Amino acid sequence: MESTGTNTATDAPDLVTVPTRQGLEAVDIIRRASRAGAVGPVLHDGSGDTLGFLVPPGTADAWDMPGSACTQTNGRGMRFGDAVPPATGATGWLLPPEAVGPVTDPAVLREALGEAARLIEAADNCR
């Protein structure tokens, strides 16, 4: 995605936020499925607590995945084409827009998050 400065509320992606552990597992699951372009840009927060997946506009209207939240961005803070953020603890790109597809498919993300939650639960129960 290139920055054109013309993002509107109708074309700006929504953002699904999940706990970091589950999000990292989901990224791995999607990438292992060998779906070229299936995962879009992913943000990490400065505290390391959450990851955010950019998804198509309108996803927030019907998102109901337990343990996650989906919000409309309305283009706020969307500055595509920025370099990978410095490692200063600030929010930045885990997967920058220029390295992946434009957005993550919500159905693919939902499936990967569910599988990730099951894997994490299984691993935690083995302790």
GROMACS .gro file of C-alpha atoms in nm:
model
  127
    1MET     CA    1   0.000   0.000   0.000
    2GLU     CA    2   0.134   0.337  -0.087
    3SER     CA    3   0.045   0.648   0.098
    4THR     CA    4  -0.168   0.874  -0.113
    5GLY     CA    5  -0.297   1.087   0.168
    6THR     CA    6  -0.652   1.015   0.052
    7ASN     CA    7  -0.762   0.744   0.294
    8THR     CA    8  -1.124   0.794   0.384
    9ALA     CA    9  -1.337   0.621   0.641
   10THR     CA   10  -1.478   0.400   0.366
   11ASP     CA   11  -1.144   0.271   0.233
   12ALA     CA   12  -0.931   0.271   0.547
   13PRO     CA   13  -0.857  -0.076   0.688
   14ASP     CA   14  -0.992  -0.193   1.023
   15LEU     CA   15  -0.757  -0.325   1.292
   16VAL     CA   16  -0.789  -0.659   1.474
   17THR     CA   17  -0.588  -0.661   1.799
   18VAL     CA   18  -0.491  -0.979   1.979
   19PRO     CA   19  -0.250  -1.082   2.255
   20THR     CA   20   0.105  -1.102   2.116
   21ARG     CA   21   0.152  -1.474   2.176
   22GLN     CA   22  -0.165  -1.565   1.989
   23GLY     CA   23  -0.089  -1.315   1.714
   24LEU     CA   24   0.260  -1.448   1.652
   25GLU     CA   25   0.124  -1.803   1.633
   26ALA     CA   26  -0.144  -1.685   1.388
   27VAL     CA   27   0.116  -1.518   1.165
   28ASP     CA   28   0.315  -1.843   1.159
   29ILE     CA   29   0.004  -2.050   1.085
   30ILE     CA   30  -0.097  -1.825   0.795
   31ARG     CA   31   0.253  -1.818   0.651
   32ARG     CA   32   0.296  -2.198   0.682
   33ALA     CA   33  -0.026  -2.241   0.486
   34SER     CA   34   0.174  -2.095   0.194
   35ARG     CA   35  -0.095  -1.849   0.100
   36ALA     CA   36   0.094  -1.578  -0.084
   37GLY     CA   37  -0.037  -1.241   0.028
   38ALA     CA   38  -0.271  -1.398   0.285
   39VAL     CA   39  -0.123  -1.201   0.572
   40GLY     CA   40  -0.124  -0.824   0.553
   41PRO     CA   41   0.059  -0.565   0.759
   42VAL     CA   42   0.091  -0.640   1.130
   43LEU     CA   43   0.161  -0.382   1.399
   44HIS     CA   44   0.314  -0.441   1.741
   45ASP     CA   45   0.255  -0.216   2.037
   46GLY     CA   46   0.532  -0.054   2.236
   47SER     CA   47   0.467  -0.265   2.546
   48GLY     CA   48   0.478  -0.592   2.352
   49ASP     CA   49   0.132  -0.692   2.477
   50THR     CA   50  -0.062  -0.692   2.150
   51LEU     CA   51  -0.036  -0.732   1.775
   52GLY     CA   52  -0.268  -0.561   1.530
   53PHE     CA   53  -0.368  -0.706   1.192
   54LEU     CA   54  -0.492  -0.472   0.922
   55VAL     CA   55  -0.811  -0.617   0.773
   56PRO     CA   56  -1.055  -0.489   0.509
   57PRO     CA   57  -1.282  -0.195   0.596
   58GLY     CA   58  -1.612  -0.309   0.743
   59THR     CA   59  -1.464  -0.609   0.924
   60ALA     CA   60  -1.529  -0.446   1.262
   61ASP     CA   61  -1.903  -0.447   1.193
   62ALA     CA   62  -1.925  -0.827   1.226
   63TRP     CA   63  -1.610  -0.927   1.417
   64ASP     CA   64  -1.692  -1.152   1.714
   65MET     CA   65  -1.376  -1.353   1.786
   66PRO     CA   66  -1.334  -1.402   2.162
   67GLY     CA   67  -1.006  -1.271   2.300
   68SER     CA   68  -0.966  -1.012   2.025
   69ALA     CA   69  -1.106  -0.676   1.926
   70CYS     CA   70  -1.166  -0.519   1.587
   71THR     CA   71  -1.192  -0.145   1.551
   72GLN     CA   72  -1.239   0.093   1.262
   73THR     CA   73  -0.931   0.304   1.200
   74ASN     CA   74  -1.100   0.560   0.976
   75GLY     CA   75  -0.748   0.615   0.841
   76ARG     CA   76  -0.615   0.746   1.174
   77GLY     CA   77  -0.242   0.687   1.200
   78MET     CA   78  -0.219   0.512   0.862
   79ARG     CA   79   0.108   0.624   0.709
   80PHE     CA   80   0.205   0.360   0.457
   81GLY     CA   81   0.546   0.373   0.301
   82ASP     CA   82   0.716   0.455   0.631
   83ALA     CA   83   1.041   0.274   0.692
   84VAL     CA   84   1.043  -0.011   0.941
   85PRO     CA   85   1.020   0.162   1.279
   86PRO     CA   86   1.330   0.181   1.495
   87ALA     CA   87   1.352  -0.058   1.789
   88THR     CA   88   1.273   0.207   2.050
   89GLY     CA   89   0.982   0.036   2.218
   90ALA     CA   90   0.731   0.242   2.022
   91THR     CA   91   0.445   0.096   1.824
   92GLY     CA   92   0.567  -0.012   1.483
   93TRP     CA   93   0.547  -0.269   1.206
   94LEU     CA   94   0.611  -0.638   1.271
   95LEU     CA   95   0.525  -0.699   0.904
   96PRO     CA   96   0.544  -0.371   0.712
   97PRO     CA   97   0.301  -0.297   0.428
   98GLU     CA   98   0.567  -0.320   0.158
   99ALA     CA   99   0.662  -0.675   0.264
  100VAL     CA  100   0.317  -0.838   0.264
  101GLY     CA  101  -0.031  -0.827   0.110
  102PRO     CA  102  -0.248  -0.517   0.151
  103VAL     CA  103  -0.467  -0.658   0.433
  104THR     CA  104  -0.525  -0.992   0.605
  105ASP     CA  105  -0.834  -1.185   0.496
  106PRO     CA  106  -1.067  -1.187   0.801
  107ALA     CA  107  -1.177  -1.549   0.745
  108VAL     CA  108  -0.815  -1.665   0.722
  109LEU     CA  109  -0.727  -1.462   1.033
  110ARG     CA  110  -1.025  -1.598   1.229
  111GLU     CA  111  -0.925  -1.956   1.144
  112ALA     CA  112  -0.558  -1.893   1.230
  113LEU     CA  113  -0.645  -1.724   1.561
  114GLY     CA  114  -0.866  -2.018   1.658
  115GLU     CA  115  -0.591  -2.266   1.576
  116ALA     CA  116  -0.337  -2.053   1.762
  117ALA     CA  117  -0.558  -2.043   2.073
  118ARG     CA  118  -0.592  -2.423   2.066
  119LEU     CA  119  -0.214  -2.469   2.026
  120ILE     CA  120  -0.141  -2.230   2.313
  121GLU     CA  121  -0.396  -2.399   2.538
  122ALA     CA  122  -0.251  -2.743   2.457
  123ALA     CA  123   0.103  -2.623   2.524
  124ASP     CA  124   0.004  -2.459   2.854
  125ASN     CA  125  -0.179  -2.775   2.966
  126CYS     CA  126   0.135  -2.984   2.910
  127ARG     CA  127   0.325  -2.796   3.181
   0.00000   0.00000   0.00000
